[in-house]
Amino acid sequence: MLTDFFSPLPPFTSALSFNFTNFTPGDKNISYDRAFAEKQVLQLTGSEIRTGDVGRATYFKSMHLWDKESRNLTDFTTSFSFVINSRNNANYGDGLAFFLAPTDSTIPEDSTGAGLGLATNNQSLNTTANHFVAVEFDIFFHPSTNAWDPPGVHVGIDINSLNSSAYVFWKRANTSITQGLPNEAQISYDSTSHNLSVLLTGFINDSTVEQSLSYIVDLRDCLPEWVTFGFSAASGGSAAMHTIHTWNFSSEDIVTNPTVVAGRPSPSPNPSPNPRKNNGLGLAVGLGVGGSFLFGGLALILFCFWKRNRSHTEDDLALDSCMDEEFQRGTGPKRFSFKELAHATNDFNDEEKLGQGGFGGAPEDQVVMVQWVWKLYGVGKVLEAADPRLGGDFDEQQMERLMIVGLWCAHPDRDLRPSIKQAIDVLNFETPIPVLPSNMPGPPHLAPKVSRHAMSLSISSGSIDYDGGQN
């Protein structure tokens, strides 16, 4: 199993933090429902002005909003820049919203126009049927159709209804919308005061227009523990383009007792832990990618064992000190005795070795397994390497990361393998999944050398490209 060769992963955290400075097609960190990324922005209702359109874009991970056992809530803050552009047409509609909703929420039927992609139009005021909290930027008003709506373009806080619980009229909105000028919004929630606050900043003719509103709401009363979150927009008989240009988000940690799955707690909502699922994931990791981690983990252990039994030069002592610190902090490999290693390798029997490399030999069946998994990865079917006895009963995002990190750790060129911290960061959903070559590279002496340090693992948006770029 993975935890046999690596120290336990860092404690589970339910906090989220990300910053998109632009948006690119194919970015798996964003989930799209009729919306799409184009020209580095999120197009919620298309790249042209179209009536009767609707779209959503949400973050690919759910947010742990509150904990059922402790009743603790999270604090969160999000800021984003956006443009609503009618291209000089004064007959515009309908608006966009930042929203939180249950994780299974999808665009309701007949939710164009005033529904904003959040509620069916004939149920827009039904607080029993609707389950969302949203901050709307509503740009359409007509008393004959929406008599309950404030009489003008406004920013509102909606609780399970599109009849805003609090609102403020959007100053100089007509100029902003007809000219397609930029706006910035910041939305924050304080878990202690239960205050949901909004700050809107508009930029018009070299001047700044700021407005704010707030509303006290206990989000535990209207939303489940885990929520999806992002943007929704719609147009009806009147239309405009609704685009998100940047998006920053952060939420605080909630102290919980998470279910641990294969060395890493599940980030997904799971009110009732499923022992079969947890045990199955451990089995799948052991059978599917255990051999991959074996190369890096066991080889590193043997290397350290060899180093510690040599005469200690100054460099050796420095290395030992560094490794001892990693053992103490729990960030390095697990320490094994010579007796344990001898037993695990059948007294270092050469009959089970395929060959000898810079870090020692590798059992043949494990190499064949890595080749098979890499082939599946190359055709986009890496999940088929999971143990079939699981019957698909596992978190696909977790399994995908486990498989790909396993391949990364088993790269034929050891210079391109990740550090333990890099692997853990990907498994913890703190950095994107690396993009590996679609075909398993050849032996190190045939593969072009690329320094591991040249591979950037920082993220502003997009996923990690294997040569250091981003998609």
Tab-separated table of C-alpha atoms in Angstrom:
chain	number	residue	atom	x	y	z
A	1	MET	CA	0.000	0.000	0.000
A	2	LEU	CA	1.072	3.609	-0.477
A	3	THR	CA	1.385	4.325	3.209
A	4	ASP	CA	3.814	1.439	3.553
A	5	PHE	CA	6.447	3.394	1.656
A	6	PHE	CA	5.589	6.982	2.424
A	7	SER	CA	4.930	8.795	5.658
A	8	PRO	CA	1.312	9.732	6.398
A	9	LEU	CA	0.043	12.667	4.370
A	10	PRO	CA	-0.564	16.033	6.065
A	11	PRO	CA	-3.742	16.392	8.164
A	12	PHE	CA	-6.982	16.802	6.263
A	13	THR	CA	-7.976	20.360	5.499
A	14	SER	CA	-11.367	21.494	4.264
A	15	ALA	CA	-10.087	24.933	3.297
A	16	LEU	CA	-10.034	26.001	-0.348
A	17	SER	CA	-7.889	28.640	-1.984
A	18	PHE	CA	-7.361	29.491	-5.644
A	19	ASN	CA	-6.793	32.407	-7.979
A	20	PHE	CA	-7.685	32.437	-11.673
A	21	THR	CA	-6.142	35.359	-13.522
A	22	ASN	CA	-7.633	34.046	-16.777
A	23	PHE	CA	-9.523	31.026	-18.074
A	24	THR	CA	-8.516	28.522	-20.742
A	25	PRO	CA	-10.499	25.810	-22.572
A	26	GLY	CA	-10.046	22.327	-21.172
A	27	ASP	CA	-9.146	23.531	-17.676
A	28	LYS	CA	-10.375	20.727	-15.423
A	29	ASN	CA	-10.492	23.051	-12.410
A	30	ILE	CA	-13.723	24.533	-13.783
A	31	SER	CA	-16.932	22.583	-14.449
A	32	TYR	CA	-19.046	23.977	-17.282
A	33	ASP	CA	-22.777	23.670	-17.886
A	34	ARG	CA	-23.512	25.382	-21.228
A	35	ALA	CA	-20.903	28.028	-20.389
A	36	PHE	CA	-17.367	27.846	-21.790
A	37	ALA	CA	-13.933	29.474	-21.722
A	38	GLU	CA	-12.889	31.571	-24.698
A	39	LYS	CA	-10.365	34.368	-25.173
A	40	GLN	CA	-9.197	33.907	-21.550
A	41	VAL	CA	-12.618	34.673	-20.010
A	42	LEU	CA	-15.645	32.659	-18.886
A	43	GLN	CA	-18.481	33.126	-21.359
A	44	LEU	CA	-21.604	32.411	-19.342
A	45	THR	CA	-24.152	33.182	-22.074
A	46	GLY	CA	-22.101	32.886	-25.233
A	47	SER	CA	-19.607	35.074	-27.047
A	48	GLU	CA	-22.405	36.823	-28.951
A	49	ILE	CA	-25.571	38.509	-27.705
A	50	ARG	CA	-28.290	35.856	-27.803
A	51	THR	CA	-31.791	35.809	-26.348
A	52	GLY	CA	-33.056	32.879	-24.311
A	53	ASP	CA	-29.599	31.689	-23.249
A	54	VAL	CA	-28.329	30.320	-19.928
A	55	GLY	CA	-25.050	28.967	-18.560
A	56	ARG	CA	-23.137	28.014	-15.427
A	57	ALA	CA	-19.481	27.659	-14.455
A	58	THR	CA	-18.492	26.218	-11.062
A	59	TYR	CA	-15.298	25.208	-9.288
A	60	PHE	CA	-14.526	21.514	-9.768
A	61	LYS	CA	-14.352	20.825	-6.022
A	62	SER	CA	-17.155	21.168	-3.511
A	63	MET	CA	-16.816	23.482	-0.521
A	64	HIS	CA	-17.284	22.193	3.023
A	65	LEU	CA	-19.624	24.938	4.207
A	66	TRP	CA	-20.396	23.600	7.675
A	67	ASP	CA	-19.886	20.499	9.789
A	68	LYS	CA	-22.918	18.560	10.992
A	69	GLU	CA	-21.246	17.127	14.083
A	70	SER	CA	-19.676	20.315	15.452
A	71	ARG	CA	-22.104	22.741	13.771
A	72	ASN	CA	-19.085	24.844	12.819
A	73	LEU	CA	-19.329	27.076	9.748
A	74	THR	CA	-16.546	28.198	7.454
A	75	ASP	CA	-15.622	31.780	6.624
A	76	PHE	CA	-15.133	32.488	2.940
A	77	THR	CA	-14.257	35.396	0.690
A	78	THR	CA	-14.426	35.583	-3.076
A	79	SER	CA	-13.610	38.389	-5.470
A	80	PHE	CA	-14.056	38.473	-9.217
A	81	SER	CA	-14.035	40.884	-12.116
A	82	PHE	CA	-16.813	40.771	-14.684
A	83	VAL	CA	-18.332	42.557	-17.647
A	84	ILE	CA	-21.963	42.675	-18.759
A	85	ASN	CA	-22.015	44.062	-22.297
A	86	SER	CA	-25.095	44.904	-24.386
A	87	ARG	CA	-23.043	46.631	-27.114
A	88	ASN	CA	-24.856	49.958	-26.864
A	89	ASN	CA	-28.310	48.365	-26.803
A	90	ALA	CA	-30.436	49.859	-24.017
A	91	ASN	CA	-32.795	46.850	-24.107
A	92	TYR	CA	-30.651	44.412	-22.129
A	93	GLY	CA	-31.157	41.420	-19.824
A	94	ASP	CA	-31.047	39.531	-17.620
A	95	GLY	CA	-27.973	39.323	-15.378
A	96	LEU	CA	-25.536	37.038	-13.586
A	97	ALA	CA	-25.098	35.681	-10.065
A	98	PHE	CA	-22.490	34.177	-7.793
A	99	PHE	CA	-24.209	31.265	-6.055
A	100	LEU	CA	-23.895	28.384	-3.606
A	101	ALA	CA	-26.129	25.328	-3.996
A	102	PRO	CA	-26.272	21.596	-3.155
A	103	THR	CA	-23.577	19.571	-4.904
A	104	ASP	CA	-26.076	17.894	-7.255
A	105	SER	CA	-27.502	21.212	-8.439
A	106	THR	CA	-27.884	21.677	-12.203
A	107	ILE	CA	-29.489	24.303	-14.422
A	108	PRO	CA	-33.274	23.993	-13.910
A	109	GLU	CA	-35.572	23.686	-16.892
A	110	ASP	CA	-37.083	26.965	-18.119
A	111	SER	CA	-34.656	29.085	-16.089
A	112	THR	CA	-33.645	31.556	-18.800
A	113	GLY	CA	-34.429	35.245	-18.388
A	114	ALA	CA	-35.441	36.188	-14.846
A	115	GLY	CA	-34.607	32.662	-13.627
A	116	LEU	CA	-30.877	33.488	-14.012
A	117	GLY	CA	-30.167	29.765	-14.403
A	118	LEU	CA	-30.997	29.300	-10.705
A	119	ALA	CA	-34.756	28.682	-10.590
A	120	THR	CA	-37.548	27.607	-12.916
A	121	ASN	CA	-39.388	30.772	-13.883
A	122	ASN	CA	-42.750	29.662	-12.499
A	123	GLN	CA	-41.057	28.644	-9.215
A	124	SER	CA	-38.665	31.568	-8.806
A	125	LEU	CA	-40.251	32.636	-5.480
A	126	ASN	CA	-40.821	29.133	-4.080
A	127	THR	CA	-38.496	28.922	-1.074
A	128	THR	CA	-39.387	25.258	-0.577
A	129	ALA	CA	-38.540	24.157	-4.111
A	130	ASN	CA	-35.390	26.271	-4.420
A	131	HIS	CA	-32.122	25.616	-2.608
A	132	PHE	CA	-29.499	28.266	-3.242
A	133	VAL	CA	-27.913	31.378	-1.804
A	134	ALA	CA	-26.860	33.903	-4.420
A	135	VAL	CA	-25.682	37.428	-4.996
A	136	GLU	CA	-27.406	38.588	-8.168
A	137	PHE	CA	-26.482	41.380	-10.547
A	138	ASP	CA	-29.941	41.805	-12.060
A	139	ILE	CA	-30.056	44.053	-15.126
A	140	PHE	CA	-33.675	43.570	-16.285
A	141	PHE	CA	-36.906	45.010	-14.931
A	142	HIS	CA	-40.381	45.137	-16.361
A	143	PRO	CA	-43.329	45.555	-13.959
A	144	SER	CA	-45.660	43.483	-16.124
A	145	THR	CA	-43.472	40.389	-15.823
A	146	ASN	CA	-41.624	40.756	-12.508
A	147	ALA	CA	-43.823	42.850	-10.229
A	148	TRP	CA	-41.930	41.510	-7.189
A	149	ASP	CA	-38.560	42.681	-8.536
A	150	PRO	CA	-37.053	46.002	-7.359
A	151	PRO	CA	-37.892	48.731	-9.902
A	152	GLY	CA	-34.507	48.998	-11.569
A	153	VAL	CA	-31.112	47.428	-12.183
A	154	HIS	CA	-29.842	46.214	-8.815
A	155	VAL	CA	-27.529	43.996	-6.803
A	156	GLY	CA	-29.379	41.634	-4.475
A	157	ILE	CA	-28.848	38.854	-1.947
A	158	ASP	CA	-31.153	35.915	-2.675
A	159	ILE	CA	-32.037	33.161	-0.183
A	160	ASN	CA	-33.866	30.255	-1.884
A	161	SER	CA	-35.806	32.811	-3.923
A	162	LEU	CA	-35.146	35.386	-6.623
A	163	ASN	CA	-37.063	37.930	-4.557
A	164	SER	CA	-33.996	39.528	-2.982
A	165	SER	CA	-33.808	39.605	0.822
A	166	ALA	CA	-31.624	42.718	0.544
A	167	TYR	CA	-30.714	44.845	-2.445
A	168	VAL	CA	-29.165	48.101	-3.598
A	169	PHE	CA	-29.744	49.860	-6.903
A	170	TRP	CA	-26.738	49.603	-9.198
A	171	LYS	CA	-25.427	53.127	-9.734
A	172	ARG	CA	-24.580	54.147	-13.306
A	173	ALA	CA	-25.405	50.629	-14.452
A	174	ASN	CA	-26.717	51.760	-17.837
A	175	THR	CA	-23.350	53.267	-18.783
A	176	SER	CA	-21.481	50.217	-17.524
A	177	ILE	CA	-23.684	47.739	-19.406
A	178	THR	CA	-24.109	49.535	-22.722
A	179	GLN	CA	-20.377	50.272	-22.938
A	180	GLY	CA	-19.240	46.923	-21.537
A	181	LEU	CA	-17.137	48.434	-18.742
A	182	PRO	CA	-15.323	46.361	-16.080
A	183	ASN	CA	-16.661	45.774	-12.584
A	184	GLU	CA	-15.235	44.102	-9.501
A	185	ALA	CA	-17.181	42.359	-6.760
A	186	GLN	CA	-16.124	41.036	-3.370
A	187	ILE	CA	-18.416	38.716	-1.409
A	188	SER	CA	-17.586	37.620	2.143
A	189	TYR	CA	-19.251	35.485	4.784
A	190	ASP	CA	-18.445	35.728	8.498
A	191	SER	CA	-19.259	32.479	10.306
A	192	THR	CA	-19.470	34.193	13.702
A	193	SER	CA	-21.796	37.070	12.851
A	194	HIS	CA	-23.470	35.196	9.943
A	195	ASN	CA	-23.036	38.349	7.906
A	196	LEU	CA	-23.021	37.942	4.111
A	197	SER	CA	-21.580	41.144	2.660
A	198	VAL	CA	-21.096	42.447	-0.872
A	199	LEU	CA	-18.874	45.215	-2.205
A	200	LEU	CA	-19.331	46.275	-5.843
A	201	THR	CA	-16.810	48.520	-7.575
A	202	GLY	CA	-17.477	49.989	-11.008
A	203	PHE	CA	-15.001	51.832	-13.217
A	204	ILE	CA	-16.592	54.548	-15.347
A	205	ASN	CA	-14.806	57.390	-17.157
A	206	ASP	CA	-11.697	57.255	-14.958
A	207	SER	CA	-13.835	57.315	-11.817
A	208	THR	CA	-14.594	54.607	-9.273
A	209	VAL	CA	-18.101	53.892	-8.015
A	210	GLU	CA	-18.383	51.756	-4.867
A	211	GLN	CA	-21.539	50.280	-3.347
A	212	SER	CA	-22.147	47.752	-0.605
A	213	LEU	CA	-24.897	45.736	1.042
A	214	SER	CA	-25.144	42.932	3.581
A	215	TYR	CA	-27.600	40.479	5.075
A	216	ILE	CA	-27.560	38.291	8.191
A	217	VAL	CA	-28.205	34.657	7.291
A	218	ASP	CA	-27.268	31.373	8.955
A	219	LEU	CA	-26.224	29.303	5.948
A	220	ARG	CA	-26.774	26.085	7.922
A	221	ASP	CA	-30.518	26.763	7.733
A	222	CYS	CA	-30.685	26.891	3.948
A	223	LEU	CA	-27.791	24.839	2.547
A	224	PRO	CA	-26.304	21.357	3.143
A	225	GLU	CA	-22.839	20.735	4.571
A	226	TRP	CA	-21.193	20.501	1.152
A	227	VAL	CA	-22.018	22.893	-1.661
A	228	THR	CA	-21.059	23.634	-5.217
A	229	PHE	CA	-20.293	27.264	-5.996
A	230	GLY	CA	-19.625	29.495	-8.976
A	231	PHE	CA	-21.461	31.639	-11.507
A	232	SER	CA	-24.763	31.505	-13.343
A	233	ALA	CA	-26.210	33.865	-15.957
A	234	ALA	CA	-29.155	34.065	-18.321
A	235	SER	CA	-30.832	36.172	-20.977
A	236	GLY	CA	-34.507	36.196	-21.918
A	237	GLY	CA	-36.293	38.317	-24.496
A	238	SER	CA	-33.613	40.928	-23.833
A	239	ALA	CA	-29.966	39.956	-23.830
A	240	ALA	CA	-26.339	40.845	-23.161
A	241	MET	CA	-23.019	39.040	-22.890
A	242	HIS	CA	-22.030	37.993	-19.355
A	243	THR	CA	-18.320	37.297	-18.836
A	244	ILE	CA	-16.091	36.554	-15.834
A	245	HIS	CA	-12.498	37.745	-16.286
A	246	THR	CA	-10.766	36.818	-13.002
A	247	TRP	CA	-11.771	34.838	-9.918
A	248	ASN	CA	-10.180	34.552	-6.490
A	249	PHE	CA	-11.570	32.438	-3.662
A	250	SER	CA	-10.544	31.306	-0.177
A	251	SER	CA	-12.365	29.522	2.643
A	252	GLU	CA	-11.244	28.714	6.175
A	253	ASP	CA	-10.641	25.256	7.599
A	254	ILE	CA	-13.312	23.429	9.605
A	255	VAL	CA	-12.144	21.014	12.297
A	256	THR	CA	-13.800	17.670	11.536
A	257	ASN	CA	-13.233	13.943	11.842
A	258	PRO	CA	-12.777	13.062	8.161
A	259	THR	CA	-12.877	9.622	6.628
A	260	VAL	CA	-9.359	8.643	5.534
A	261	VAL	CA	-9.123	6.943	2.148
A	262	ALA	CA	-5.853	5.409	0.985
A	263	GLY	CA	-3.688	7.803	2.974
A	264	ARG	CA	-5.766	10.866	2.042
A	265	PRO	CA	-9.130	12.070	3.379
A	266	SER	CA	-11.938	12.339	0.880
A	267	PRO	CA	-12.687	15.918	-0.250
A	268	SER	CA	-16.180	14.946	-1.313
A	269	PRO	CA	-19.369	15.071	0.755
A	270	ASN	CA	-19.869	11.754	2.555
A	271	PRO	CA	-22.366	11.974	5.431
A	272	SER	CA	-22.158	8.217	6.118
A	273	PRO	CA	-18.660	6.726	5.776
A	274	ASN	CA	-18.674	3.686	3.519
A	275	PRO	CA	-16.189	1.074	4.824
A	276	ARG	CA	-16.377	-0.967	1.628
A	277	LYS	CA	-15.499	2.077	-0.440
A	278	ASN	CA	-12.583	3.004	1.808
A	279	ASN	CA	-11.146	-0.513	1.866
A	280	GLY	CA	-11.663	-0.832	-1.862
A	281	LEU	CA	-9.731	2.317	-2.608
A	282	GLY	CA	-6.823	1.049	-0.550
A	283	LEU	CA	-6.922	-2.227	-2.495
A	284	ALA	CA	-7.129	-0.399	-5.811
A	285	VAL	CA	-4.142	1.740	-4.946
A	286	GLY	CA	-2.167	-1.302	-3.875
A	287	LEU	CA	-2.947	-3.233	-7.061
A	288	GLY	CA	-3.150	-0.345	-9.507
A	289	VAL	CA	-0.265	1.938	-8.574
A	290	GLY	CA	1.448	0.357	-5.579
A	291	GLY	CA	4.248	-0.884	-7.802
A	292	SER	CA	4.747	2.594	-9.174
A	293	PHE	CA	5.390	4.059	-5.746
A	294	LEU	CA	7.530	1.033	-4.876
A	295	PHE	CA	10.218	2.121	-7.336
A	296	GLY	CA	10.617	5.581	-5.854
A	297	GLY	CA	9.852	4.741	-2.217
A	298	LEU	CA	11.762	1.489	-1.720
A	299	ALA	CA	14.689	2.657	-3.848
A	300	LEU	CA	14.995	5.801	-1.740
A	301	ILE	CA	14.906	3.731	1.454
A	302	LEU	CA	17.646	1.407	0.167
A	303	PHE	CA	19.698	4.387	-0.977
A	304	CYS	CA	19.471	6.006	2.473
A	305	PHE	CA	20.346	2.668	4.135
A	306	TRP	CA	23.444	2.390	1.943
A	307	LYS	CA	24.447	5.975	2.634
A	308	ARG	CA	24.109	5.579	6.391
A	309	ASN	CA	26.442	2.562	6.427
A	310	ARG	CA	29.233	4.237	4.472
A	311	SER	CA	32.031	6.137	6.148
A	312	HIS	CA	30.532	9.529	6.954
A	313	THR	CA	32.088	12.296	4.932
A	314	GLU	CA	30.930	15.860	5.527
A	315	ASP	CA	28.419	15.563	2.676
A	316	ASP	CA	27.086	12.283	4.067
A	317	LEU	CA	26.530	13.840	7.477
A	318	ALA	CA	24.632	16.727	5.907
A	319	LEU	CA	22.431	14.290	3.988
A	320	ASP	CA	21.808	12.191	7.111
A	321	SER	CA	20.838	15.288	9.073
A	322	CYS	CA	18.414	16.324	6.353
A	323	MET	CA	16.866	12.852	6.180
A	324	ASP	CA	16.589	12.648	9.987
A	325	GLU	CA	14.670	15.913	9.986
A	326	GLU	CA	12.296	14.529	7.360
A	327	PHE	CA	11.737	11.355	9.416
A	328	GLN	CA	10.958	13.443	12.508
A	329	ARG	CA	8.611	15.790	10.661
A	330	GLY	CA	6.849	12.912	8.916
A	331	THR	CA	7.615	14.380	5.477
A	332	GLY	CA	10.139	11.803	4.304
A	333	PRO	CA	10.009	8.049	3.644
A	334	LYS	CA	9.201	5.502	6.328
A	335	ARG	CA	12.194	4.055	8.211
A	336	PHE	CA	12.679	0.271	7.859
A	337	SER	CA	15.066	-2.035	9.687
A	338	PHE	CA	17.461	-4.280	7.768
A	339	LYS	CA	15.475	-7.304	8.980
A	340	GLU	CA	12.246	-5.847	7.565
A	341	LEU	CA	13.868	-5.120	4.203
A	342	ALA	CA	15.412	-8.580	3.996
A	343	HIS	CA	12.071	-10.214	4.721
A	344	ALA	CA	10.207	-8.034	2.210
A	345	THR	CA	12.689	-8.813	-0.596
A	346	ASN	CA	13.168	-12.530	0.140
A	347	ASP	CA	16.737	-11.876	1.295
A	348	PHE	CA	17.322	-9.562	-1.695
A	349	ASN	CA	16.747	-12.413	-4.157
A	350	ASP	CA	18.112	-11.477	-7.623
A	351	GLU	CA	15.655	-13.799	-9.375
A	352	GLU	CA	12.903	-11.240	-8.924
A	353	LYS	CA	14.885	-8.389	-10.464
A	354	LEU	CA	14.508	-7.175	-14.025
A	355	GLY	CA	17.721	-5.165	-14.065
A	356	GLN	CA	19.954	-2.801	-12.177
A	357	GLY	CA	19.602	0.975	-12.367
A	358	GLY	CA	20.940	3.984	-10.541
A	359	PHE	CA	18.692	3.290	-7.568
A	360	GLY	CA	18.619	-0.501	-7.690
A	361	GLY	CA	16.536	-3.177	-9.371
A	362	ALA	CA	12.840	-3.349	-10.172
A	363	PRO	CA	10.656	-6.496	-10.173
A	364	GLU	CA	9.546	-7.375	-13.704
A	365	ASP	CA	5.829	-7.697	-12.982
A	366	GLN	CA	5.762	-4.175	-11.566
A	367	VAL	CA	7.394	-2.729	-14.681
A	368	VAL	CA	4.847	-4.507	-16.880
A	369	MET	CA	2.070	-3.098	-14.712
A	370	VAL	CA	3.418	0.440	-15.058
A	371	GLN	CA	3.588	0.023	-18.852
A	372	TRP	CA	-0.016	-1.184	-18.904
A	373	VAL	CA	-1.296	1.685	-16.723
A	374	TRP	CA	0.672	4.235	-18.770
A	375	LYS	CA	-0.883	2.889	-21.971
A	376	LEU	CA	-4.358	3.362	-20.479
A	377	TYR	CA	-3.373	6.880	-19.392
A	378	GLY	CA	-2.267	7.712	-22.936
A	379	VAL	CA	-5.715	6.926	-24.347
A	380	GLY	CA	-7.591	8.688	-21.541
A	381	LYS	CA	-8.710	5.497	-19.782
A	382	VAL	CA	-6.465	5.420	-16.702
A	383	LEU	CA	-9.430	4.666	-14.413
A	384	GLU	CA	-9.739	1.260	-16.092
A	385	ALA	CA	-6.603	0.264	-14.168
A	386	ALA	CA	-8.563	0.314	-10.905
A	387	ASP	CA	-9.344	-3.052	-9.348
A	388	PRO	CA	-12.480	-4.354	-11.155
A	389	ARG	CA	-13.678	-5.822	-7.861
A	390	LEU	CA	-14.484	-2.276	-6.770
A	391	GLY	CA	-17.245	-2.129	-9.353
A	392	GLY	CA	-16.521	1.550	-9.927
A	393	ASP	CA	-17.326	2.360	-6.291
A	394	PHE	CA	-14.689	5.052	-5.738
A	395	ASP	CA	-14.136	8.791	-6.099
A	396	GLU	CA	-12.978	9.208	-9.703
A	397	GLN	CA	-11.032	12.422	-9.066
A	398	GLN	CA	-9.122	10.806	-6.202
A	399	MET	CA	-8.418	7.679	-8.218
A	400	GLU	CA	-7.242	9.666	-11.246
A	401	ARG	CA	-4.765	11.608	-9.119
A	402	LEU	CA	-3.500	8.453	-7.405
A	403	MET	CA	-2.930	6.696	-10.724
A	404	ILE	CA	-1.198	9.625	-12.426
A	405	VAL	CA	0.990	10.441	-9.423
A	406	GLY	CA	1.965	6.764	-9.380
A	407	LEU	CA	3.068	6.986	-13.020
A	408	TRP	CA	4.900	10.234	-12.300
A	409	CYS	CA	6.818	8.567	-9.455
A	410	ALA	CA	7.651	5.622	-11.741
A	411	HIS	CA	8.992	7.731	-14.620
A	412	PRO	CA	11.909	5.861	-16.265
A	413	ASP	CA	14.073	8.967	-15.876
A	414	ARG	CA	14.540	9.538	-12.160
A	415	ASP	CA	15.380	13.219	-12.815
A	416	LEU	CA	11.755	13.733	-13.861
A	417	ARG	CA	10.197	12.052	-10.835
A	418	PRO	CA	8.540	14.332	-8.253
A	419	SER	CA	9.739	15.034	-4.774
A	420	ILE	CA	7.650	13.621	-1.945
A	421	LYS	CA	6.207	17.077	-1.296
A	422	GLN	CA	5.252	17.535	-4.957
A	423	ALA	CA	3.474	14.174	-5.006
A	424	ILE	CA	1.657	14.913	-1.743
A	425	ASP	CA	0.545	18.344	-2.971
A	426	VAL	CA	-1.114	16.770	-6.016
A	427	LEU	CA	-2.743	14.025	-3.924
A	428	ASN	CA	-4.045	16.693	-1.547
A	429	PHE	CA	-5.651	18.604	-4.463
A	430	GLU	CA	-3.352	21.549	-3.663
A	431	THR	CA	-1.732	21.592	-7.119
A	432	PRO	CA	-3.060	20.424	-10.495
A	433	ILE	CA	-2.489	16.965	-11.942
A	434	PRO	CA	0.764	16.788	-13.966
A	435	VAL	CA	0.402	16.257	-17.705
A	436	LEU	CA	2.620	13.280	-18.550
A	437	PRO	CA	3.669	12.099	-22.034
A	438	SER	CA	0.902	10.045	-23.640
A	439	ASN	CA	3.428	7.267	-24.344
A	440	MET	CA	5.697	5.890	-21.639
A	441	PRO	CA	9.185	7.384	-22.215
A	442	GLY	CA	12.114	5.146	-23.054
A	443	PRO	CA	15.107	4.402	-20.834
A	444	PRO	CA	16.838	7.449	-19.321
A	445	HIS	CA	19.780	7.325	-21.725
A	446	LEU	CA	17.340	7.691	-24.646
A	447	ALA	CA	15.045	10.303	-23.144
A	448	PRO	CA	15.852	14.042	-23.349
A	449	LYS	CA	16.986	15.410	-20.005
A	450	VAL	CA	14.748	17.973	-18.345
A	451	SER	CA	15.540	19.091	-14.829
A	452	ARG	CA	12.798	18.428	-12.321
A	453	HIS	CA	13.422	21.904	-10.948
A	454	ALA	CA	12.393	23.354	-14.309
A	455	MET	CA	8.926	21.902	-13.847
A	456	SER	CA	6.753	24.585	-12.290
A	457	LEU	CA	4.117	23.369	-9.878
A	458	SER	CA	2.605	26.767	-9.109
A	459	ILE	CA	-0.938	27.464	-10.286
A	460	SER	CA	-2.764	30.557	-11.327
A	461	SER	CA	-5.086	28.677	-13.634
A	462	GLY	CA	-4.896	25.610	-15.798
A	463	SER	CA	-3.226	22.261	-15.174
A	464	ILE	CA	0.456	21.409	-14.932
A	465	ASP	CA	2.135	20.693	-18.232
A	466	TYR	CA	4.951	18.160	-18.047
A	467	ASP	CA	7.538	20.518	-19.537
A	468	GLY	CA	6.696	23.273	-17.076
A	469	GLY	CA	3.948	25.087	-18.999
A	470	GLN	CA	0.236	25.268	-18.345
A	471	ASN	CA	-2.757	24.252	-20.400
